[in-house]
Short mmCIF file of C-alpha atoms in Angstrom, two decimals:
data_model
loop_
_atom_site.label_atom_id
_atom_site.label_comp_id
_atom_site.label_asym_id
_atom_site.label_seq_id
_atom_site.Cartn_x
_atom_site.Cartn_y
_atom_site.Cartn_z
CA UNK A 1 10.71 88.09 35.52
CA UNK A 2 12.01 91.04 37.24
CA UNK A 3 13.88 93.54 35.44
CA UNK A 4 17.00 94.64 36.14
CA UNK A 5 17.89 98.18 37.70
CA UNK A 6 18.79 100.67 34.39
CA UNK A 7 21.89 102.86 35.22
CA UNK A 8 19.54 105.66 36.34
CA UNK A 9 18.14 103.75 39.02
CA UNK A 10 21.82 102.16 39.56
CA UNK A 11 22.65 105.98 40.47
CA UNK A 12 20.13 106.13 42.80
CA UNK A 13 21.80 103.11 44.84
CA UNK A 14 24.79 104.29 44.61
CA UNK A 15 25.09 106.66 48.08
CA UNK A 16 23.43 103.64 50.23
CA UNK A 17 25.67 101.08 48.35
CA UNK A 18 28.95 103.88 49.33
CA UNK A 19 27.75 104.18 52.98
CA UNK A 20 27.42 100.23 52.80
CA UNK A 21 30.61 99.74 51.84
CA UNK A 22 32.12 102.66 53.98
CA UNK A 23 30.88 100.89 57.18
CA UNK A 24 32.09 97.04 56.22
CA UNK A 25 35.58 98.75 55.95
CA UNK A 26 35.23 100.53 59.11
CA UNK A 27 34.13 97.36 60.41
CA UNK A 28 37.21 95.44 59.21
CA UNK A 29 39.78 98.00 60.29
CA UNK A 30 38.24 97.49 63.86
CA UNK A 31 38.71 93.87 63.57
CA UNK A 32 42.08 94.45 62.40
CA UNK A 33 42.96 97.25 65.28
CA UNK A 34 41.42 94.88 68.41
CA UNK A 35 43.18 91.39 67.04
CA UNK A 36 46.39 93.47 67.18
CA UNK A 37 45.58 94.35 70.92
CA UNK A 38 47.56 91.10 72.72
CA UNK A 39 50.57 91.46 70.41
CA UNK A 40 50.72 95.47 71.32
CA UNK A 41 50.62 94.21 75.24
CA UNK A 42 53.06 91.48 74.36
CA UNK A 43 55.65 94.25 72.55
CA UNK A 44 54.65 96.68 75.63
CA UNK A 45 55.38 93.77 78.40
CA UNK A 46 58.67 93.02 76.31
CA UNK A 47 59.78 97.17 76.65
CA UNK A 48 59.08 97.28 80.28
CA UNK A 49 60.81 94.23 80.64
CA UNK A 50 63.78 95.01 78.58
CA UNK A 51 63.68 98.73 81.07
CA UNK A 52 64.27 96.87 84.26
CA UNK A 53 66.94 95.03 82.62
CA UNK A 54 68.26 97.82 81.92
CA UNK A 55 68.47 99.38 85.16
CA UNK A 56 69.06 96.28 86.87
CA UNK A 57 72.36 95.27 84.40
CA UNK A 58 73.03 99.60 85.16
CA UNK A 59 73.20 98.66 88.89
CA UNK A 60 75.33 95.47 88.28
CA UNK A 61 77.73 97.58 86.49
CA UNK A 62 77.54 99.81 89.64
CA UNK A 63 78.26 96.70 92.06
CA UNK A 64 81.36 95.46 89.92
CA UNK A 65 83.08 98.98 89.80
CA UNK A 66 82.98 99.17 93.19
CA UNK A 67 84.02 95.43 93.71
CA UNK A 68 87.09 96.35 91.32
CA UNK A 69 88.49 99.18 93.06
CA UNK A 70 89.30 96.28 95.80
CA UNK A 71 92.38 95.17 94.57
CA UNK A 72 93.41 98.76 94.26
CA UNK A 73 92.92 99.24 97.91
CA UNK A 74 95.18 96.25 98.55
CA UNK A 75 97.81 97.46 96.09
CA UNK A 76 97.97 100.78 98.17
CA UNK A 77 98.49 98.64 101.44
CA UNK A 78 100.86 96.97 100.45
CA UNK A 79 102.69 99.53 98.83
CA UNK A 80 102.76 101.65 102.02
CA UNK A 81 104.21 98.88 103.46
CA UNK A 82 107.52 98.79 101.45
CA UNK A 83 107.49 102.31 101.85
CA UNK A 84 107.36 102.25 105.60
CA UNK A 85 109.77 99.36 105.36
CA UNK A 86 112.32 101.94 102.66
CA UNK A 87 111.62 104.61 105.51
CA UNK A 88 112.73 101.86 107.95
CA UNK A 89 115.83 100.54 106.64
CA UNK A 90 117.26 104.57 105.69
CA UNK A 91 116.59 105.31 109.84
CA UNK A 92 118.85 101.65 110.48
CA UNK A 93 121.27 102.85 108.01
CA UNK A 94 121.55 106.62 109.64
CA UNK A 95 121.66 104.54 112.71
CA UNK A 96 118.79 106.74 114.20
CA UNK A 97 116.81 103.47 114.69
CA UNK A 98 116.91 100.94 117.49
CA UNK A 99 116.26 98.17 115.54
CA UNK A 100 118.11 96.06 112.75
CA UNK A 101 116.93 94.30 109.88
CA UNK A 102 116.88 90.89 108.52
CA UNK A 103 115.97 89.35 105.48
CA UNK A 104 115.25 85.89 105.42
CA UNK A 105 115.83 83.69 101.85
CA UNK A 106 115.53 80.92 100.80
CA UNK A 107 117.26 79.71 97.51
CA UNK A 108 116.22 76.59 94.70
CA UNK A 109 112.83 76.22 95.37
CA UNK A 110 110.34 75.25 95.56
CA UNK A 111 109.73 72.02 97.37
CA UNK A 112 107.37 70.13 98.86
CA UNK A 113 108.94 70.92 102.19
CA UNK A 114 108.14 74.58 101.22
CA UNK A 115 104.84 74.43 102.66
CA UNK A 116 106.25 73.77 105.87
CA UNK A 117 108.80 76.99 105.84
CA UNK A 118 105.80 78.98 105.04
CA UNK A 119 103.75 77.50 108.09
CA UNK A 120 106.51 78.27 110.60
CA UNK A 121 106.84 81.64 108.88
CA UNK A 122 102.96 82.04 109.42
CA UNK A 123 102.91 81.30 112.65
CA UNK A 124 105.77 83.67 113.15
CA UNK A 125 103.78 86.41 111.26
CA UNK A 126 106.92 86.67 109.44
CA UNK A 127 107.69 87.69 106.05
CA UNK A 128 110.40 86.33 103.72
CA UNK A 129 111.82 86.25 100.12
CA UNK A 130 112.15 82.57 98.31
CA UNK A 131 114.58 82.99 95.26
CA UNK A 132 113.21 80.04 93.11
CA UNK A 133 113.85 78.24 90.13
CA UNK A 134 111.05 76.70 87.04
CA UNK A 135 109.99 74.01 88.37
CA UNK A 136 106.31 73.39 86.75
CA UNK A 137 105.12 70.68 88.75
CA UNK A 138 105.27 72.83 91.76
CA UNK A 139 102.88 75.58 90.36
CA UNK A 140 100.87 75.18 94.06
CA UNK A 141 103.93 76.16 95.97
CA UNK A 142 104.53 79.02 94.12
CA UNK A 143 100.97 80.36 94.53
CA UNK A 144 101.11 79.56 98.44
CA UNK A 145 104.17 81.39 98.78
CA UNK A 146 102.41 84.75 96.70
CA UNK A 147 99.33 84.28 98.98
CA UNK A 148 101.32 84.84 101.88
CA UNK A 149 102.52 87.83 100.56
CA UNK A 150 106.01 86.68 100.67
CA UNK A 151 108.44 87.52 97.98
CA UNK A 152 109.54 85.42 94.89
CA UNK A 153 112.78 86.34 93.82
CA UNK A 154 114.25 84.98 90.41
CA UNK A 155 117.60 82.60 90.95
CA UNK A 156 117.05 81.55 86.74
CA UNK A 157 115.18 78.71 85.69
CA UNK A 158 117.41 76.07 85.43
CA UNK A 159 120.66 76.96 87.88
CA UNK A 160 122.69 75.24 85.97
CA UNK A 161 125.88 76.36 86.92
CA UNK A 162 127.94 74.02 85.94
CA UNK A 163 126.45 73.43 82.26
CA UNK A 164 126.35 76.96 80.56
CA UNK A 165 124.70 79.29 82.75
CA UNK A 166 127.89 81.74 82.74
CA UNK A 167 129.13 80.59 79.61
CA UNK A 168 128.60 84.14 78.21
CA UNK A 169 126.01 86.63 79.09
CA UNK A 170 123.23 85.72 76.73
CA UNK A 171 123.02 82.52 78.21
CA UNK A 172 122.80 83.94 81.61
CA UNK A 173 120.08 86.85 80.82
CA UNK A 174 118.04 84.22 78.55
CA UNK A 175 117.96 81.84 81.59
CA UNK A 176 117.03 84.58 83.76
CA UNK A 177 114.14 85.50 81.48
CA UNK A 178 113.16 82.17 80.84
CA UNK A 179 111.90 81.83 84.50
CA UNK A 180 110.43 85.66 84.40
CA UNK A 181 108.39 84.66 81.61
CA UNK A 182 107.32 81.50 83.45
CA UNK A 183 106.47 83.70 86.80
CA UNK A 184 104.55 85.18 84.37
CA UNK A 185 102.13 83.05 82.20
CA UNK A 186 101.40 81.29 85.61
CA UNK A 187 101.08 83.86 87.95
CA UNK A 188 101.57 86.96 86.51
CA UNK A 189 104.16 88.13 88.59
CA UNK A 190 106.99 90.36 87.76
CA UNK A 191 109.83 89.67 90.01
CA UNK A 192 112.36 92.10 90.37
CA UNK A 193 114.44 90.55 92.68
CA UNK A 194 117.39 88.45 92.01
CA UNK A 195 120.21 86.14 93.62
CA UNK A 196 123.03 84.63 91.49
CA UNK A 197 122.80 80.73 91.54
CA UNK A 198 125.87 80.21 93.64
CA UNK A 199 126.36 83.91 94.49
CA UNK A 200 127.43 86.38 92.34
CA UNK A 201 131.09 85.06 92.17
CA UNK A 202 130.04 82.24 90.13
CA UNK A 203 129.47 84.42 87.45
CA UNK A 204 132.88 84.92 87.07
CA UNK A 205 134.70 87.04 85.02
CA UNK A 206 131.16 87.88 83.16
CA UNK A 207 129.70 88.76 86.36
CA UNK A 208 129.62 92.60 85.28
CA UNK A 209 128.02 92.35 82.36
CA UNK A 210 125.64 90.02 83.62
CA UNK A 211 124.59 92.87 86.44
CA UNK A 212 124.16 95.01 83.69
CA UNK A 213 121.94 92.69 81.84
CA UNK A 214 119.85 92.68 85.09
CA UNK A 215 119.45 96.27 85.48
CA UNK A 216 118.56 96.57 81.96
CA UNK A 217 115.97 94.22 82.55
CA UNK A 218 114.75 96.10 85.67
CA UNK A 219 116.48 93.78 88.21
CA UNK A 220 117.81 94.41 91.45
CA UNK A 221 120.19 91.78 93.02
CA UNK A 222 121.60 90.35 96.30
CA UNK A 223 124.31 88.02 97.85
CA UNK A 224 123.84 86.83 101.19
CA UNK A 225 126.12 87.36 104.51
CA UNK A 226 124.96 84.96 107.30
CA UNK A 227 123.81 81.19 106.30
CA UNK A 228 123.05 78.09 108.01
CA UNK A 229 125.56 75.44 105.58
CA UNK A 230 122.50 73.59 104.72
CA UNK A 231 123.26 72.95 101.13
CA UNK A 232 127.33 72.83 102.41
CA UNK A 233 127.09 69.84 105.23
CA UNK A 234 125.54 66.67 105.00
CA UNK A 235 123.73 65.79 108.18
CA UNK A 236 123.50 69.21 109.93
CA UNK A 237 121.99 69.09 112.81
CA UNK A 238 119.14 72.03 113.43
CA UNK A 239 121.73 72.89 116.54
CA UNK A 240 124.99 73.61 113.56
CA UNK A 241 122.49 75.61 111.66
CA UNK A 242 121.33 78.11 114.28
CA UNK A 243 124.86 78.14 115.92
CA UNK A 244 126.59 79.23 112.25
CA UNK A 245 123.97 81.44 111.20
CA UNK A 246 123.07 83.76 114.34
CA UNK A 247 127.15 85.27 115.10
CA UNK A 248 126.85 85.94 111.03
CA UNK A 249 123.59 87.49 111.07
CA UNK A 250 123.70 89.49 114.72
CA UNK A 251 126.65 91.42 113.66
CA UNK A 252 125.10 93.27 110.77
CA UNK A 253 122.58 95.97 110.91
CA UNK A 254 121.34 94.53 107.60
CA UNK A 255 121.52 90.62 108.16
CA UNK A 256 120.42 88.52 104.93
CA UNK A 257 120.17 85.03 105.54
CA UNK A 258 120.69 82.67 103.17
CA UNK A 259 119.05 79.46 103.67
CA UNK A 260 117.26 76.57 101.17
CA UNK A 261 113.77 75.29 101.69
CA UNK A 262 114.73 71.57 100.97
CA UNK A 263 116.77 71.39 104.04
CA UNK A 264 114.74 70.12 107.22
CA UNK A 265 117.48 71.29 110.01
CA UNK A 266 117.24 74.79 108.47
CA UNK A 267 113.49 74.44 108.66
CA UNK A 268 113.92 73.18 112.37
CA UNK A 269 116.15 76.03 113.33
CA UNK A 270 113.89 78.52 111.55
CA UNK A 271 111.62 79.05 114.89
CA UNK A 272 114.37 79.75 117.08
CA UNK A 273 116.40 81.83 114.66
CA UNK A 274 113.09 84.20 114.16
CA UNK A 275 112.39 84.66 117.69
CA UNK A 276 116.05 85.24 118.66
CA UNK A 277 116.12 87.55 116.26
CA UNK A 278 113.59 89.55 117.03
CA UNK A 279 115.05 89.36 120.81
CA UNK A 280 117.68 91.48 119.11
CA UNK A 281 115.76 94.23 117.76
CA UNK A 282 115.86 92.63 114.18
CA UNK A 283 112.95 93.67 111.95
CA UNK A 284 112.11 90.75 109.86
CA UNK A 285 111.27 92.05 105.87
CA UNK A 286 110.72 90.53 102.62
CA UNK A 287 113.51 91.64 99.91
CA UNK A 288 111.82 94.13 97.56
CA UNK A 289 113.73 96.12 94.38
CA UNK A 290 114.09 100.01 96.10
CA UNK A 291 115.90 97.96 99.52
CA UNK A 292 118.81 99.03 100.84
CA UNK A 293 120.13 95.92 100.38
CA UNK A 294 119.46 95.13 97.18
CA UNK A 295 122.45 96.41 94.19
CA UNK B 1 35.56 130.79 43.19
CA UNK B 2 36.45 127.61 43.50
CA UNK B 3 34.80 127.17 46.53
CA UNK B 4 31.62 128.41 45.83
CA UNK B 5 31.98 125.98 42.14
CA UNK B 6 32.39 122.91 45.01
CA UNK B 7 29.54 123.76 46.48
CA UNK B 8 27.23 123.88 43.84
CA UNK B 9 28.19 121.19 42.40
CA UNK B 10 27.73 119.50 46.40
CA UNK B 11 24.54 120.41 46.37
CA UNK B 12 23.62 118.86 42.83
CA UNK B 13 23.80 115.45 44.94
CA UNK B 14 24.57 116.06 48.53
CA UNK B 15 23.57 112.66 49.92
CA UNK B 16 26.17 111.05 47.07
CA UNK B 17 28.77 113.36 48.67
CA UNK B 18 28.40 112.53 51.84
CA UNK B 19 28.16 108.87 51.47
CA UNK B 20 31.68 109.03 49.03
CA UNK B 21 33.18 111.15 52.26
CA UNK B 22 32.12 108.36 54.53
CA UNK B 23 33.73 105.77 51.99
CA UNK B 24 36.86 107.72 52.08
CA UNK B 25 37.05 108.01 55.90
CA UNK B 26 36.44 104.69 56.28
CA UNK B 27 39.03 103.59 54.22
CA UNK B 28 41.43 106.45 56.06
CA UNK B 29 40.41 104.30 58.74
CA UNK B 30 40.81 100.57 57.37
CA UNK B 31 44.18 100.80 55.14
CA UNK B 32 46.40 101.72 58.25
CA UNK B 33 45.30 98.56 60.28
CA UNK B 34 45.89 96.01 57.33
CA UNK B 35 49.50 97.07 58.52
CA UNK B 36 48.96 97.06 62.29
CA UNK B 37 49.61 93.57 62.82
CA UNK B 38 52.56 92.73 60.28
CA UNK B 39 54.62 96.19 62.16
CA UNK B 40 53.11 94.87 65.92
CA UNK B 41 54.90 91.39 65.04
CA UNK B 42 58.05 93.21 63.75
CA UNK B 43 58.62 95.12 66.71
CA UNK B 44 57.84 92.00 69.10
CA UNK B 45 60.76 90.26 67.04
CA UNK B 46 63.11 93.09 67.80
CA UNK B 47 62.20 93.20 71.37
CA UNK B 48 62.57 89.79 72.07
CA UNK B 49 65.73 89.80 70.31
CA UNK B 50 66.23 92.71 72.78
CA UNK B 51 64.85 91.14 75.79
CA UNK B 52 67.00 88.50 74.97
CA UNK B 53 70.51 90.06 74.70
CA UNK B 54 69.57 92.11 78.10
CA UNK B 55 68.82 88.49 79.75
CA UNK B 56 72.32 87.05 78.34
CA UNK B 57 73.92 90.36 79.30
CA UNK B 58 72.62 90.52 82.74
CA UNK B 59 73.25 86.79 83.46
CA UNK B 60 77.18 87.78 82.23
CA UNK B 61 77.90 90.58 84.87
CA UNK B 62 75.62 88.93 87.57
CA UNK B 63 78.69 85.73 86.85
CA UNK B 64 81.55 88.49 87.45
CA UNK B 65 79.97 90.09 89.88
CA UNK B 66 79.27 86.98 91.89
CA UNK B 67 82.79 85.54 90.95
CA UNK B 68 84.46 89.07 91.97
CA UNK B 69 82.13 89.03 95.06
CA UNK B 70 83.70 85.22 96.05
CA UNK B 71 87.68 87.28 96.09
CA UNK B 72 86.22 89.79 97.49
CA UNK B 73 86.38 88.25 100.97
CA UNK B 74 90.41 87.03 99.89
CA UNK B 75 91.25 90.36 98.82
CA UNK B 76 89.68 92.12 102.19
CA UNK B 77 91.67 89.78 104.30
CA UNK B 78 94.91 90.38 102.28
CA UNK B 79 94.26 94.35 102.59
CA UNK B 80 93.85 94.60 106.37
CA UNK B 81 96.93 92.05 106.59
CA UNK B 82 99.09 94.61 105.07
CA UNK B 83 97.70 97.77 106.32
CA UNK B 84 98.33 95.49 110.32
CA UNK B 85 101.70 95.43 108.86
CA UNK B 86 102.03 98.67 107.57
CA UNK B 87 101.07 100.18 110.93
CA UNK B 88 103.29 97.63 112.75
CA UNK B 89 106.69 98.86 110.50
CA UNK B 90 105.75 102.97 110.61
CA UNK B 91 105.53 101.97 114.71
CA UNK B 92 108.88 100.92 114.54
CA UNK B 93 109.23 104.10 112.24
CA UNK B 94 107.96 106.34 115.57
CA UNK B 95 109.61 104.14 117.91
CA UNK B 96 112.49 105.94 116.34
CA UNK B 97 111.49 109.07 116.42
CA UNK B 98 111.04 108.95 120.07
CA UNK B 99 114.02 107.61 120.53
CA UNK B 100 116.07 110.50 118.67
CA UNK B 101 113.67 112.95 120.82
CA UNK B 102 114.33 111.16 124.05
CA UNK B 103 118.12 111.45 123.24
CA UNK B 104 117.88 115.17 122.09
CA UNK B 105 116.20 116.03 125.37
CA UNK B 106 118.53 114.32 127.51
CA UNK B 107 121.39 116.23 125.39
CA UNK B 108 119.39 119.33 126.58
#
């Protein structure tokens, strides 16, 4: 039997069994270090990856600043516009201006026939102001009538004249609000125009604190002095309307027509009353809060 | 002193020295790597998670962009409708003028 190694000859082992050892865990580490090489590619492919999202979200953020400044562009059209149009109706009312102006409404909307005032309107390149009431099953006309760039005025949400609207001036202003906050929600749209359902007579002997309840609330408002009758007369012909309406209209510098978009002889007069108008020297605009016109 | 001690007592049993410096190296070497993988994995996990909120985010503005991209058209039209009719109201605006100058000359 062979004996085993004393601890003298154990010490003897001892370097070789060290430089042994020393080697197997060299050996392991590089086992360790080249298994870990995919997942160090994988966690390198994932940075790179992550960089060009990066840049690329960086350049989409880039895109959508740009593409935001677009409505911008539009609000500063449109807003020289009504300033051109301000300019226009102080040179009519220093009568250093050949032309007139007139403002075309239309009151109680909207209605289905509405589409058809705004295609004759359209074709006249003409703009115009519809003083409407809530009416939410019509929430397309509405929008047609803002994509044409057309005014909405506010004529309260329910024109309920005869059942409370000027029974004191809360009820008025809380009507008046009611459809604001409706303009609102669905379109948000902020109309400071406004037209007294039944003109501003109907109001009564609260009429002047109901004006100041408008201009509290930011409000500008109109009457009318030339109209067609078509909420007056039964039956009128397209013929009464244009024949009542121009003599009104053509003797004012500042003609505002009153006329309501359910009404079809209106509607058929409407061509005729545009382009005679604009025989006249008669600038067609859209009612807006710092007009002229508006009190 | 202390030096010179370390050496003698190196050369009492060099090769033993040598082969416990190796050992030591070695494990210098090994203990790092037993953690390689279990950090390597870590990190993937974050990056992914990374990777994966830059994918979502991306696929979010390239949806606004693209929607703002569809108005864009709408809202170019609308812009060049008002500045046509901006134009058209200041040329009544100069009309105007000439008028006034027309007058003031024929005053003259």
């Amino acid at each position: 039997m062979r004996r085993l190694p004393g601890p003298t000859e154990m010490k003897k082992y001892l370097p070789a069994f060290l430089v042994l050892t020393a080697l197997l865990f060299f050996l392991l580490g590089l086992v360790h270090y080249a298994g870990a090489g995919p997942l160090r590619d994988q966690v390198n492919q994932l940075q790179k990856e992550t960089l060009i999202l990066q840049n690329h979200i960086a350049e989409l953020e880039e895109e959508i600043a740009r593409l935001e400044l677009l409505p911008q562009e539009r609000e500063l059209a449109q807003a020289r516009y009504f300033q051109a149009a301000k300019n226009l109706e102080q040179e009519v009312a220093e009568g250093i201006s050949p032309y007139r102006i007139a403002y075309l409404t239309f009151d109680d909307g909207p209605f289905q026939l509405t589409y058809q005032y705004l295609k004759v309107l359209e074709d006249h390149d003409a703009l115009a102001t519809f003083f409407v009431l809530g009416k939410p099953d019509y929430l397309d006309v509405y929008q047609a009538i803002l994509e044409r760039g057309h005014t909405l005025g506010n004529h309260t949400y329910s024109h309920k004249i005869r059942n409370g609207l000027y029974n004191n001036p809360q009820s008025f202003l809380s009507d008046v609000k009611k459809l604001d906050a409706f303009l609102w929600e669905n379109f948000q749209y902020q109309s400071r125009v406004f037209r007294f359902p039944g003109g501003s007579r109907s109001a009564g002997e609260i009429k002047e604190e109901c004006i100041e309840a408008l201009h509290e609330a930011g409000y500008g408002w109109v009457d009318w002095n030339a109209l067609t009758r078509d909420a007056e007369i039964r039956g009128l012909t397209l013929e009464a309307a244009y024949d009542y309406v121009m003599p009104l209209a053509t003797s004012k510098d500042f003609a505002v027509l009153l006329m309501h978009d359910f009404n079809s002889a209106s509607l058929g007069a409407l061509p005729t009353i545009i382009q005679h108008l604009r025989d006249q020297n008669y600038v067609l605009l859209p009612l807006f809060r710092e007009s002229l016109v508006m009190k | 002193m202390l030096w010179h001690r370390a050496i003698s007592i190196f050369k009492k049993n060099p090769t033993l020295y040598i082969a416990l410096g190796l050992m030591l190296l070695s494990l210098v070497f090994y203990l790092p790597s037993l953690n390689t993988e279990a950090r390597l994995s870590e990190q993937k996990v974050e990056w992914e998670q990374q990777h994966q909120q830059h994918l979502e985010k991306r696929e979010m503005k390239q949806h606004e962009r693209d929607s703002l991209y569809k108005q864009q058209e709408t809202i170019l039209e609308d812009t060049q409708t008002w500045m046509r009719r901006a134009d058209e109201l200041e040329s009544y605006l100069k009309d105007a003028e000439e008028d006034t100058e027309n007058e003031e000359k024929e005053t003259q």
